[in-house]
Coordinates of C-alpha atoms in Angstrom, one line a residue:
Chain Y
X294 CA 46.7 19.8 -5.9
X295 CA 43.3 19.7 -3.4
X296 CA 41.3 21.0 -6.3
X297 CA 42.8 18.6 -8.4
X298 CA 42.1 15.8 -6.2
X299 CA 38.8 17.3 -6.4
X300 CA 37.9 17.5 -9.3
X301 CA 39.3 13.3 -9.7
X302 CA 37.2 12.8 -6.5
X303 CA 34.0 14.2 -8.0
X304 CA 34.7 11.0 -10.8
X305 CA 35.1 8.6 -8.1
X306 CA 32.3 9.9 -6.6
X307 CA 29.6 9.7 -9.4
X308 CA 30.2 6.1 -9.9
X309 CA 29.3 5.9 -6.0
X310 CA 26.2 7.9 -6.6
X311 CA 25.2 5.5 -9.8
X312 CA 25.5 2.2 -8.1
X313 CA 23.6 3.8 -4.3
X314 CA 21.2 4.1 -6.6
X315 CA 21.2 0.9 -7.5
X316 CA 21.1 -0.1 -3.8
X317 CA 18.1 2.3 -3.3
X318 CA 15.6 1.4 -5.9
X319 CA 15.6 -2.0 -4.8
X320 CA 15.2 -1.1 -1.1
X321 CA 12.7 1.3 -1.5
X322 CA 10.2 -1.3 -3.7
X323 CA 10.8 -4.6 -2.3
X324 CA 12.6 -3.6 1.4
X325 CA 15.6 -5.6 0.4
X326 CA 19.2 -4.7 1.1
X327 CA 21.1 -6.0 -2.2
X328 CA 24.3 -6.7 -1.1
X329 CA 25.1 -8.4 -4.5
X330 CA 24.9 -5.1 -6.2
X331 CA 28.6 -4.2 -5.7
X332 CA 29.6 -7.6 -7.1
X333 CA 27.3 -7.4 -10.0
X334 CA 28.9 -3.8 -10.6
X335 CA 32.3 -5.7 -11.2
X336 CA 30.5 -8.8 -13.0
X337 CA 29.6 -6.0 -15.5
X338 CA 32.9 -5.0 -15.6
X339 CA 34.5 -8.4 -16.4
X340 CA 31.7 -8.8 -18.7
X341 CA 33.1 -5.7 -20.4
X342 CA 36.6 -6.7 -20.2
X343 CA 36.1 -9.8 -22.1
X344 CA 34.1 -8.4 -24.7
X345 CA 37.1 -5.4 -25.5
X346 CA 39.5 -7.6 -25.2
X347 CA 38.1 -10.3 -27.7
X348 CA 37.8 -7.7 -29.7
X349 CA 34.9 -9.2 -31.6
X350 CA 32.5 -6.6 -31.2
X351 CA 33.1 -2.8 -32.4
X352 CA 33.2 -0.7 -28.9
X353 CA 30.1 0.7 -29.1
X354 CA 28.4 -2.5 -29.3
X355 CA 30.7 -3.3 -26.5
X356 CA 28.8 -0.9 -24.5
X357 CA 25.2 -2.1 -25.3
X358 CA 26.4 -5.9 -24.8
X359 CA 27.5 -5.0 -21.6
X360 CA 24.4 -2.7 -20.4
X361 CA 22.3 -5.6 -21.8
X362 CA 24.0 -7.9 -20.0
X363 CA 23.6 -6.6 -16.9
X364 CA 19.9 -6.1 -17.1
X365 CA 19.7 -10.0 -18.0
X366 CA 21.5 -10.7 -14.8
X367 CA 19.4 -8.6 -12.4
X368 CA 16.5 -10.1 -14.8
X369 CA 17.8 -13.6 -13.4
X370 CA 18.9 -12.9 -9.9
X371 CA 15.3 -11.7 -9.4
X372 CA 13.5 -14.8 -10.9
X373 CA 15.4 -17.6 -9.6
X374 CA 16.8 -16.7 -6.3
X375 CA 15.1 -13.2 -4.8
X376 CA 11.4 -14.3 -5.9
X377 CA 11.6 -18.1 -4.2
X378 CA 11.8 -15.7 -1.2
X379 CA 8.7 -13.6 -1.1
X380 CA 7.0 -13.9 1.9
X381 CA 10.1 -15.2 3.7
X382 CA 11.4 -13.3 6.2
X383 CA 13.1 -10.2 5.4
X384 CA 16.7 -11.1 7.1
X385 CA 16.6 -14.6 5.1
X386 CA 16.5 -12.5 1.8
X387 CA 19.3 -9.8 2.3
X388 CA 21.4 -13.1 3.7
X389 CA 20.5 -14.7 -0.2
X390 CA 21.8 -11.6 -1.5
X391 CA 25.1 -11.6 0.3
X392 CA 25.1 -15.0 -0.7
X393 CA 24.4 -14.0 -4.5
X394 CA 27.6 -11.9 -4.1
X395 CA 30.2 -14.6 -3.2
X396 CA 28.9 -16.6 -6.2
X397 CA 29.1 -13.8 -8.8
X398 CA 32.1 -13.2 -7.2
X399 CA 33.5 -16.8 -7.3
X400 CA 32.0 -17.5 -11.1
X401 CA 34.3 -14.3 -12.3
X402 CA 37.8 -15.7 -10.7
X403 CA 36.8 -19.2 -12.5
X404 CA 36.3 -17.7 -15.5
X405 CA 39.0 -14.8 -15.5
X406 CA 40.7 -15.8 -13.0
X407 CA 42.1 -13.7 -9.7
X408 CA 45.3 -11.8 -10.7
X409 CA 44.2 -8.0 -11.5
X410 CA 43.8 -7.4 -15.2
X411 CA 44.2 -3.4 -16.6
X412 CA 40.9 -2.5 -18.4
X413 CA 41.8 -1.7 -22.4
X414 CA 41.1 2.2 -22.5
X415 CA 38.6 3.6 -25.0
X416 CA 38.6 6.7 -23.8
X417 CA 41.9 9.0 -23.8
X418 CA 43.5 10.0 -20.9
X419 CA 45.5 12.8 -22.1
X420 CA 44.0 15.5 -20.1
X421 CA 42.2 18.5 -21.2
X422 CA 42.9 21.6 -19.5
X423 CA 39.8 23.5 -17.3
X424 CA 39.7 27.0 -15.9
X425 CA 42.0 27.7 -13.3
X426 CA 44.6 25.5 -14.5
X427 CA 42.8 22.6 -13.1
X428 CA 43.2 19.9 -15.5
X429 CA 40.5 16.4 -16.0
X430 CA 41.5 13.5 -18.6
X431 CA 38.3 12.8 -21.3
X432 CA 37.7 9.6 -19.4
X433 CA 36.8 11.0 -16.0
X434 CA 34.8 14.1 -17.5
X435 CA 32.9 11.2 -19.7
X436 CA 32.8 9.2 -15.9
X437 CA 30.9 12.1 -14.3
X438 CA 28.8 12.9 -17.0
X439 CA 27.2 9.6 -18.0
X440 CA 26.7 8.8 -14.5
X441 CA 25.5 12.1 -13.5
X442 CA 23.3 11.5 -17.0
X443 CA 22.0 8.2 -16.2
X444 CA 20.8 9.6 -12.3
X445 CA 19.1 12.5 -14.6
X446 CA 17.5 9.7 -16.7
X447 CA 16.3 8.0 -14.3
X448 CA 15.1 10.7 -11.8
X449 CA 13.0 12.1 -14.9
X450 CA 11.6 8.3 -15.5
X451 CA 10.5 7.6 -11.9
X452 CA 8.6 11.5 -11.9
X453 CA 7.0 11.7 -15.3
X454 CA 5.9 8.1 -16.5
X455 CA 3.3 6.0 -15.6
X456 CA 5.4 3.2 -15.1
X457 CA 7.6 5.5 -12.8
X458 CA 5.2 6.4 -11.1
X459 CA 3.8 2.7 -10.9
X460 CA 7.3 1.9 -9.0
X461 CA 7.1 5.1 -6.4
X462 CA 3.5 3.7 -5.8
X463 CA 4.8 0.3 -5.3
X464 CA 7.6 1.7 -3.1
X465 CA 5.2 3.6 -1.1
X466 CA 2.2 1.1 -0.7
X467 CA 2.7 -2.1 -1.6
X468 CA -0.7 -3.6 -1.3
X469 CA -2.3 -0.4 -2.3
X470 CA -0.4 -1.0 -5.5
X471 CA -2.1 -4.4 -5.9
X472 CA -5.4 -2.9 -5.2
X473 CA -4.8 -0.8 -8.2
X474 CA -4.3 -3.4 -10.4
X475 CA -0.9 -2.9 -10.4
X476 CA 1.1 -6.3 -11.0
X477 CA 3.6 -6.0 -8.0
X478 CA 6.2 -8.5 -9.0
X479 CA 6.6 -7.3 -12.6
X480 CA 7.3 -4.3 -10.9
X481 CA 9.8 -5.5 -9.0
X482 CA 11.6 -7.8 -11.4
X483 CA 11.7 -4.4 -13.7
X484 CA 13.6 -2.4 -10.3
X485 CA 16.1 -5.6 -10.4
X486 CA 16.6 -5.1 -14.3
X487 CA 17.7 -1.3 -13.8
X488 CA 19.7 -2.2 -10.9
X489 CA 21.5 -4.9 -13.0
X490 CA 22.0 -2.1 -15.5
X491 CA 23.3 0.6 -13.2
X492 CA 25.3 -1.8 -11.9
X493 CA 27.4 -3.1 -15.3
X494 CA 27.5 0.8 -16.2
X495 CA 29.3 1.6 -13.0
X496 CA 31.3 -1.4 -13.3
X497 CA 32.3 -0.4 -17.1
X498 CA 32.7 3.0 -15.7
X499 CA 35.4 2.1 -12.9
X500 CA 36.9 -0.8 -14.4
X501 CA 39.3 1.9 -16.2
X502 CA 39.6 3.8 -12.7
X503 CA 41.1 0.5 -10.9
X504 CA 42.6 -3.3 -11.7
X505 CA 39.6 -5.5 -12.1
X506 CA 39.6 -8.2 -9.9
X507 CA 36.9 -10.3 -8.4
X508 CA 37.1 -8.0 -5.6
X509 CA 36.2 -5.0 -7.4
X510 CA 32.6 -5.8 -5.7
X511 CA 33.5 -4.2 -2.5
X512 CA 34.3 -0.8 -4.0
X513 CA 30.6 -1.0 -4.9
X514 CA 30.0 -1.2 -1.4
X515 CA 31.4 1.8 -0.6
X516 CA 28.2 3.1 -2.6
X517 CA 26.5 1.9 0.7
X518 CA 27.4 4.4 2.8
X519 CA 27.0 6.9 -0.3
X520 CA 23.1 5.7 0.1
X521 CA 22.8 6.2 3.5
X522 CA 24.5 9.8 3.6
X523 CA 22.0 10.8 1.3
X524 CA 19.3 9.9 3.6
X525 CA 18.8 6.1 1.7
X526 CA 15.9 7.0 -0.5
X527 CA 15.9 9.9 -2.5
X528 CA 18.1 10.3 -6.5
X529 CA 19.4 13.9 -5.3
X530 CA 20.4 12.2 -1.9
X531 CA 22.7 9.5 -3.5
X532 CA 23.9 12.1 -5.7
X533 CA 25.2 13.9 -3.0
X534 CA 26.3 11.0 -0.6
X535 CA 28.4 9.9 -3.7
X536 CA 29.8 13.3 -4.7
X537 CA 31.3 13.6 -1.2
X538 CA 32.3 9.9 -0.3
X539 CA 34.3 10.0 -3.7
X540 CA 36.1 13.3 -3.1
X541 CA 36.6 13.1 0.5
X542 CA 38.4 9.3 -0.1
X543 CA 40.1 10.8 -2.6
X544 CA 41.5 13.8 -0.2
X545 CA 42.2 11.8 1.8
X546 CA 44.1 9.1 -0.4
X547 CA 46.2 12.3 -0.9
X548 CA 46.8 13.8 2.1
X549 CA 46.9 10.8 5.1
X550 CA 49.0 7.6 5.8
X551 CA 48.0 4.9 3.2
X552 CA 45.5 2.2 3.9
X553 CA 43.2 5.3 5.5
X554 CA 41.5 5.6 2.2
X555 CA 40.0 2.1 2.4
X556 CA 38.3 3.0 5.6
X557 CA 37.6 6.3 4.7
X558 CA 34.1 6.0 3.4
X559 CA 32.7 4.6 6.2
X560 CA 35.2 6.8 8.5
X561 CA 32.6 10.0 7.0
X562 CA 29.3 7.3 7.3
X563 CA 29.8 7.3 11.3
X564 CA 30.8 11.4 11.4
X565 CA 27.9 12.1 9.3
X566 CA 25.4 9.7 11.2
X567 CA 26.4 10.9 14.5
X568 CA 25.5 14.6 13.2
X569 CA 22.3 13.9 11.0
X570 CA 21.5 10.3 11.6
X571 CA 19.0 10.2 9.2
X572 CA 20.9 11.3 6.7
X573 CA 21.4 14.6 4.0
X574 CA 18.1 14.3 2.3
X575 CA 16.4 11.7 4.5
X576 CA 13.1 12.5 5.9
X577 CA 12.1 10.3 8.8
X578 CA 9.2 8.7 6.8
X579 CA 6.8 6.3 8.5
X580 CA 6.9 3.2 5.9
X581 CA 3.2 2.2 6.4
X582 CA 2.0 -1.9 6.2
Chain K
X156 CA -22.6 -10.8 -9.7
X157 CA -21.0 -11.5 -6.6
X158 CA -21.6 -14.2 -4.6
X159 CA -19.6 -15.4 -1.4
X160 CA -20.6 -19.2 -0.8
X161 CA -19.7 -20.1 3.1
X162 CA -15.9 -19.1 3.1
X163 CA -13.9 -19.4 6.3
X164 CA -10.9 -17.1 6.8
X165 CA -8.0 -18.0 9.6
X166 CA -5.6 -15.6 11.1
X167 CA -3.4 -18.0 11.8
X168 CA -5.3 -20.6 14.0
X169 CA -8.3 -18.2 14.8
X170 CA -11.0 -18.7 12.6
X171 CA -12.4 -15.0 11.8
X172 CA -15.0 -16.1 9.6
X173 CA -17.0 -18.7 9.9
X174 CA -18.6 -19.7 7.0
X175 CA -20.3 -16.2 5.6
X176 CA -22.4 -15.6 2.7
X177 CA -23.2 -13.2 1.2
X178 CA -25.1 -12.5 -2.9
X179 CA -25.0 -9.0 -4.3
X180 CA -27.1 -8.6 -7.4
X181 CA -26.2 -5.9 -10.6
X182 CA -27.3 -2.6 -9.5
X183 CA -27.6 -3.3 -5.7
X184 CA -25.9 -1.2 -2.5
X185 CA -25.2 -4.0 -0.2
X186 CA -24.4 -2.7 3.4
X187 CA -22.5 -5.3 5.7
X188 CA -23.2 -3.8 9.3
X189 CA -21.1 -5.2 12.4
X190 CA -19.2 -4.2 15.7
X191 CA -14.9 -3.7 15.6
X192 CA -13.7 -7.6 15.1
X193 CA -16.9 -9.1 13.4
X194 CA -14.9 -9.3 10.7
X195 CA -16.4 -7.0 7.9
X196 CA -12.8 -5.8 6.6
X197 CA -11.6 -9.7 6.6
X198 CA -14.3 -10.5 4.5
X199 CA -13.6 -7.9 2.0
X200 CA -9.9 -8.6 1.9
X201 CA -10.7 -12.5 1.3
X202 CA -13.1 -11.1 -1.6
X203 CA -9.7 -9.1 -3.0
X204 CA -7.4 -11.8 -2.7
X205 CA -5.5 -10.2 0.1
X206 CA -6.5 -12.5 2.9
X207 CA -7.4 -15.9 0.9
X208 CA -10.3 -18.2 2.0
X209 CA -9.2 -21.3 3.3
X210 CA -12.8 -23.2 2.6
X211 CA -15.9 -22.1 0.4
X212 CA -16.1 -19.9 -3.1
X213 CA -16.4 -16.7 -4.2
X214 CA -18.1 -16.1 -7.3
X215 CA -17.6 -12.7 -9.6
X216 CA -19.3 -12.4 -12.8
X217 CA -19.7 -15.8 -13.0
X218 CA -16.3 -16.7 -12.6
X219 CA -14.5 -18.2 -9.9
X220 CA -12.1 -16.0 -8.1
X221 CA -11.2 -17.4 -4.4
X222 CA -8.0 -17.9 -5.9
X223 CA -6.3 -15.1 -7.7
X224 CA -4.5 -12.7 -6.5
X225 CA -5.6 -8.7 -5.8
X226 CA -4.2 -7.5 -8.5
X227 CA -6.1 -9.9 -10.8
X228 CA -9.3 -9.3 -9.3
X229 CA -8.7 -5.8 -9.7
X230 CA -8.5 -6.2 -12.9
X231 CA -11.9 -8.1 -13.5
X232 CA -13.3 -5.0 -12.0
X233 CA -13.7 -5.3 -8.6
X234 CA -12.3 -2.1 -6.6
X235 CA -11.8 -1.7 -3.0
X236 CA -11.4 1.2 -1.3
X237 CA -9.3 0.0 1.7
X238 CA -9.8 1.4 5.6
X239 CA -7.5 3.5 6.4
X240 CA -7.3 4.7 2.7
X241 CA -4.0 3.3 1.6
X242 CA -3.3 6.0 -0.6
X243 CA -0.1 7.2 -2.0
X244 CA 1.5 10.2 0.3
X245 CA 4.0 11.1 -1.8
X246 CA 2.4 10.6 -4.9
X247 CA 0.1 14.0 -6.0
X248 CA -3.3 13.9 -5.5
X249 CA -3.5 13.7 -9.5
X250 CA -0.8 10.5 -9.5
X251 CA -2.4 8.9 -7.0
X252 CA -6.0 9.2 -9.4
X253 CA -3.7 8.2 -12.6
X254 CA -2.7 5.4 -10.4
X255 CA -6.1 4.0 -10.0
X256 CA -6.7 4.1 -13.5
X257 CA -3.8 2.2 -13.8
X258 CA -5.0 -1.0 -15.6
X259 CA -6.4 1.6 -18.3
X260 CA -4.7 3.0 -21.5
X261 CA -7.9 4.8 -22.8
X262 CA -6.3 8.6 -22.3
X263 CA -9.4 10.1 -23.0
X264 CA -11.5 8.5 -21.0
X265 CA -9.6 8.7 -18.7
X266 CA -9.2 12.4 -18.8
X267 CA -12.9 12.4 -18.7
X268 CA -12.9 10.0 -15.5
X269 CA -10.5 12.9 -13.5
X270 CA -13.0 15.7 -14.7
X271 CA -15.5 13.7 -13.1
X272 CA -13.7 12.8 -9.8
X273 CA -12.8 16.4 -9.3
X274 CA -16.6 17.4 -10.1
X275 CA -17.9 15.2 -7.6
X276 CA -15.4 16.2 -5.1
X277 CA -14.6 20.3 -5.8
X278 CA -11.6 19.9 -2.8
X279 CA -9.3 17.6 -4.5
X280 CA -9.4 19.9 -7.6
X281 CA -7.9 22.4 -5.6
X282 CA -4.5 20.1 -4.4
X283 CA -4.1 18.2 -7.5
X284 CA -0.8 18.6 -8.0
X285 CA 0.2 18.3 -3.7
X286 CA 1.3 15.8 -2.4
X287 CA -1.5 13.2 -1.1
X288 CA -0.1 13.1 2.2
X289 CA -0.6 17.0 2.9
X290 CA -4.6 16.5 2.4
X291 CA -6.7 16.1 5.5
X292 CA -8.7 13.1 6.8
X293 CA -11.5 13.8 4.9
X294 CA -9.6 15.1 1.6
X295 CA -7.6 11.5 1.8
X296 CA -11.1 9.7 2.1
X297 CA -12.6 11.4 -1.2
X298 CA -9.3 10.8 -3.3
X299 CA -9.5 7.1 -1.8
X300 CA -13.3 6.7 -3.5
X301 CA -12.3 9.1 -6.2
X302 CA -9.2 6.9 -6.9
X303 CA -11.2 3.8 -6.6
X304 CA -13.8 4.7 -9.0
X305 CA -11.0 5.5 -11.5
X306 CA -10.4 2.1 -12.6
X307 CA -14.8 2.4 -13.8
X308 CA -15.1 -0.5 -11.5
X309 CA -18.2 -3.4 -12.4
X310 CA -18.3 -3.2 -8.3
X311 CA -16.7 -1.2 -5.6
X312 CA -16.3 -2.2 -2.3
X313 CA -16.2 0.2 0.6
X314 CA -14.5 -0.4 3.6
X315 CA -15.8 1.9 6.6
X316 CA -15.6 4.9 4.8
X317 CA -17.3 7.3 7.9
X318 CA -14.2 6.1 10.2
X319 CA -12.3 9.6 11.8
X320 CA -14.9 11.6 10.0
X321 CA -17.0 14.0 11.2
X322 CA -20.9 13.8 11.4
X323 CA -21.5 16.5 8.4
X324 CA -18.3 14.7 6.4
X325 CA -20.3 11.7 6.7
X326 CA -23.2 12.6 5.5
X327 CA -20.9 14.4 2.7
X328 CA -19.5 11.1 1.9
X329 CA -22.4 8.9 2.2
X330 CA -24.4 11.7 0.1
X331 CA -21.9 10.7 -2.7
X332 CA -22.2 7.3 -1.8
X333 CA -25.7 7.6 -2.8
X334 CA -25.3 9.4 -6.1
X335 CA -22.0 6.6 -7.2
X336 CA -24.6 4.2 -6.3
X337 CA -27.1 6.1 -8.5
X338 CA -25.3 6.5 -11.5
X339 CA -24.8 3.1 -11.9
X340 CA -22.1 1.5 -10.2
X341 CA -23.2 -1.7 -7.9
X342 CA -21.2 -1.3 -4.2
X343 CA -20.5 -3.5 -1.2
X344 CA -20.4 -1.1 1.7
X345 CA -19.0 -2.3 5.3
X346 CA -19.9 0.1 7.9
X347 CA -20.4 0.6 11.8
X348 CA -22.9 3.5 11.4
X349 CA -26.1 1.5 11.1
X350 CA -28.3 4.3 11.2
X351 CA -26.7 6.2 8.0
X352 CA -26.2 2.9 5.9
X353 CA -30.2 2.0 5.8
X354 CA -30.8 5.0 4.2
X355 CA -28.8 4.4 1.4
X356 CA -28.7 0.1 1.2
X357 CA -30.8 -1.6 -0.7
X358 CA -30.2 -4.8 1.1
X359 CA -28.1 -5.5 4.0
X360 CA -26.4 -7.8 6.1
X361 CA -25.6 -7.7 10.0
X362 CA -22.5 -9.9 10.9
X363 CA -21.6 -10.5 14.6
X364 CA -18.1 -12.4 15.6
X365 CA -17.3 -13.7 11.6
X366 CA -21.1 -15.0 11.5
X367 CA -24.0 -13.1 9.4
X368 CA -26.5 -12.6 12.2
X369 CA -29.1 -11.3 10.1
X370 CA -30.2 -10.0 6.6
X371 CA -32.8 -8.1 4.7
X372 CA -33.6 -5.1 3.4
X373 CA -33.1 -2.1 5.4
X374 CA -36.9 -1.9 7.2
X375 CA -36.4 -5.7 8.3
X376 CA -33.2 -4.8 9.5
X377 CA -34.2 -2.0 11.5
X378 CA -37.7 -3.3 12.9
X379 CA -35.4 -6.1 14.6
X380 CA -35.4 -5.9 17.9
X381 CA -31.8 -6.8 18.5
X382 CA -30.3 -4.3 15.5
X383 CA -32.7 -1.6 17.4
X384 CA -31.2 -1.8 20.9
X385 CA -27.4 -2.8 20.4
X386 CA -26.8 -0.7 16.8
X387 CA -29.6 2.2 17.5
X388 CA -29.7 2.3 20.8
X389 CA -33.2 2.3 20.8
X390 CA -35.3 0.1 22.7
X391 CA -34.5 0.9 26.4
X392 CA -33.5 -2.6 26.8
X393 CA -37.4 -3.4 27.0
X394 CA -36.3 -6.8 24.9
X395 CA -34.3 -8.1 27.1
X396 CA -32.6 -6.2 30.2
X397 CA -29.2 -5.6 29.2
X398 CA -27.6 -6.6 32.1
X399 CA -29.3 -10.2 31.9
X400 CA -28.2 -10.4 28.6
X401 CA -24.5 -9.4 29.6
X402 CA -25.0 -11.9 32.2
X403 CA -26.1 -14.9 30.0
X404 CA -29.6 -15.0 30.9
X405 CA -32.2 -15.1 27.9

């Protein structure tokens, strides 16, 4: 039974890692706490949700339309509300994002409306059996491995292309980066895209794993304190502060009173920051002007 | 090529330079010599873009560029190798290098561009694949010229490259100084050290409080009176008694 909820956990847990990354490659190149991420992690998953269930599109084109539509919408939350804002302060821009959030968050209930809606499954839940008798269905081995895949992906982007590179340069010294003829706020719009595409592949991942509902945005937050366990910076660190967020909400889903899952993530963010505050991976890193 | 036409720069309400200018011709080392707070480093950041001119022009190549921003002039050709080096630290030494090549896709040239960054300075060979921020003082100031000369810049600007170095790394640096100079490329050097810039300038400018005081080529610059007592401490204060001058009588 633990290893089961486990082994379900590490599921839950990968979608957490996917979307703290999200969270973290904005932060790290443009200082900005997106707070809209969780809520564009459930737009994608409406946006998926209406495409399955129109049924006009063959599933794998499903998938692309959705991925594609996420990266149009980080594309335009970028543009027309985060760029206005360069060279505001700082606070003023996180606030726009929270603000970003409740929209996205009101346009889906007009559109789909609030009551929860069941995600049509593509993926078969009859479960397959692993070693030890410990069982997983398809849909959460294919959960842990695409996320797990697309942190791999991206890890591998940021270390050995130019343009990765590019983006840890930006991240580490931004007017250093314009010195090198580096154009800053491409770079930036391109972090927003590949948030805005983590972000509809976790929601398309965990639309399955709950009800949709306009709502679903503030499971994404839970990826917050995945970030910040993992020291808020580094792809191996949000790895790891998902992994264990997921699994430990999941124990304890399983083993304590109901309604202590909820508060559960953020239950191990204070234990963890009390013990390490800078977090799992996090190195205390002057961030240089 | 360049040419700053009587540009003022405000920090907010303080005026830090009042109306400098300043002409660099193709093939010249131009030294800008001054005290903390003259405003050397302002005037090369209004020059990049990164602290814009409020009044006058700047001129590059014959274009007008008081109004782009740093990466654009960047990628007209204009490098600057920053104080306090600005480079990458957790970039490797040979990122931060592909980094300055950045607006480049030549791959061979560019391969031929590390070769000679790594010739010219043996140490960074060595660490190429560290991380930049593990290199010492002097190691971070040769990848900051090395990375700055990656983009084959039509003029690079130096910003007080002898600061935190010591004497022999100076004369290290300014000995490569030289030789960059030599081979070709035209620089705008900003510098305390008066003594070490004359021997390499080929013209040179003394600013005092966001004003040029004084210009010429080096032995004009260094039979002056002033330059000789307050940047060489020469003189013995046989001009005028320091103390009088301190005390506002000429």
């Amino acid at each position: 039974m633990l290893m089961q909820q486990v082994v379900s956990g590490l599921a839950l847990g990968s979608v957490y890692a996917l979307v703290a990354l999200g969270f973290i490659i904005i932060y790290k190149a443009t200082d900005v706490l997106n707070f809209a991420q969780g809520d564009m992690m459930m737009f994608g998953a409406y946006v998926n949700y209406a495409l399955l269930v129109s049924g006009v599109l063959p599933v794998p084109l499903v998938i692309l339309a959705t991925l594609v539509s996420g990266v149009i919408l980080g594309f335009l939350i970028e543009r027309a509300i985060v760029r206005p804002m360069l060279g505001k302060p700082l606070f003023a821009t996180v606030l726009v994002t929270m603000g970003v959030g409740i929209c996205l968050r009101a346009v889906a209930g007009t559109i789909w409306g609030h009551q929860y809606k069941a995600v049509p499954e593509i993926l078969s839940i009859t479960p397959i059996n692993l070693a030890f008798g410990l069982v997983i269905s398809p849909f959460h081995l294919t959960i842990i491995i695409v996320s797990l895949g697309l942190v791999a992906l991206l890890s591998l982007f940021f270390n050995f292309t130019r343009l990765g590179t590019a983006m840890r340069a930006v991240a580490r010294h931004q007017l250093a980066a314009f010195l090198m003829g580096i154009r800053v706020r491409r770079i930036f719009s391109i972090n927003w895209m590949i948030s805005g595409l983590i972000g509809a592949l976790g929601g398309m991942l965990i639309g399955p794993l709950t009800f949709l509902s306009p709502d679903l945005g503030f499971i994404g937050l839970n990826a917050f304190p995945a970030a910040i366990i993992g020291g808020f910076g580094s792809v191996p660190g949000a790895v790891v502060g998902g992994l264990i967020l997921g699994v430990s909400e999941n124990i304890a889903g399983g083993y304590l009173p109901e309604g202590v899952k909820n508060v559960f993530p953020w239950t191990v963010l204070i234990v963890v920051l009390m013990i390490r505050p800078e977090g799992f991976f996090g190195l205390y890193e002057e961030k240089k002007v | 090529m360049l040419r700053v036409e009587s540009i003022e720069t405000f920090y907010g309400k303080l005026k830090v330079l009042v109306g400098v200018s300043l002409e660099l011709k193709a093939g010249q080392l131009v030294a800008v010599i001054g005290a903390n707070g003259a405003g050397k480093s302002t005037l090369l950041r209004t020059i990049m873009g990164i602290t814009p001119a409020e009044y006058g022009t700047i001129e590059f190549l014959g274009r007008r560029i008081e109004e782009e921003d740093p990466d654009e002039i960047t990628r007209l050709g204009i490098s600057m190798v920053p104080e306090g080096r600005w480079i990458f630290t957790d970039l490797t030494v040979q990122e931060n290098l592909d980094m300055g090549a950045f607006t480049r896709s030549d791959r061979e040239g560019i391969r031929e561009d590390f070769e000679r960054v790594y010739s010219m300075f043996p140490a960074l060979r060595a660490r190429a694949r560290q991380r930049a921020g593990l290199l010492s003082g002097g190691e971070q100031q040769m990848l900051a010229i090395g990375r700055g000369l990656m983009s084959r810049p039509k003029l690079l600007m130096l910003d007080e490259p002898s600061l935190g170095l010591s004497p022999i790394l100076v004369r290290e640096i300014f000995r490569i100084i030289k030789s960059i100079h030599q081979q070709g490329t035209p620089i705008l050097l900003v510098e305390q050290n008066m003594a070490i810039s004359m021997t390499i300038a080929s013209y040179a400018y003394v600013m005092e409080t966001g004003r040029m005081r004084l210009s010429g080529v080096p032995e004009k610059i260094l039979a002056d009176e002033d330059v000789r007592e307050f940047y060489l401490g020469e003189g013995k204060g046989k001009y005028v008694s320091r103390k009088d001058r301190w005390k506002g009588k000429m």
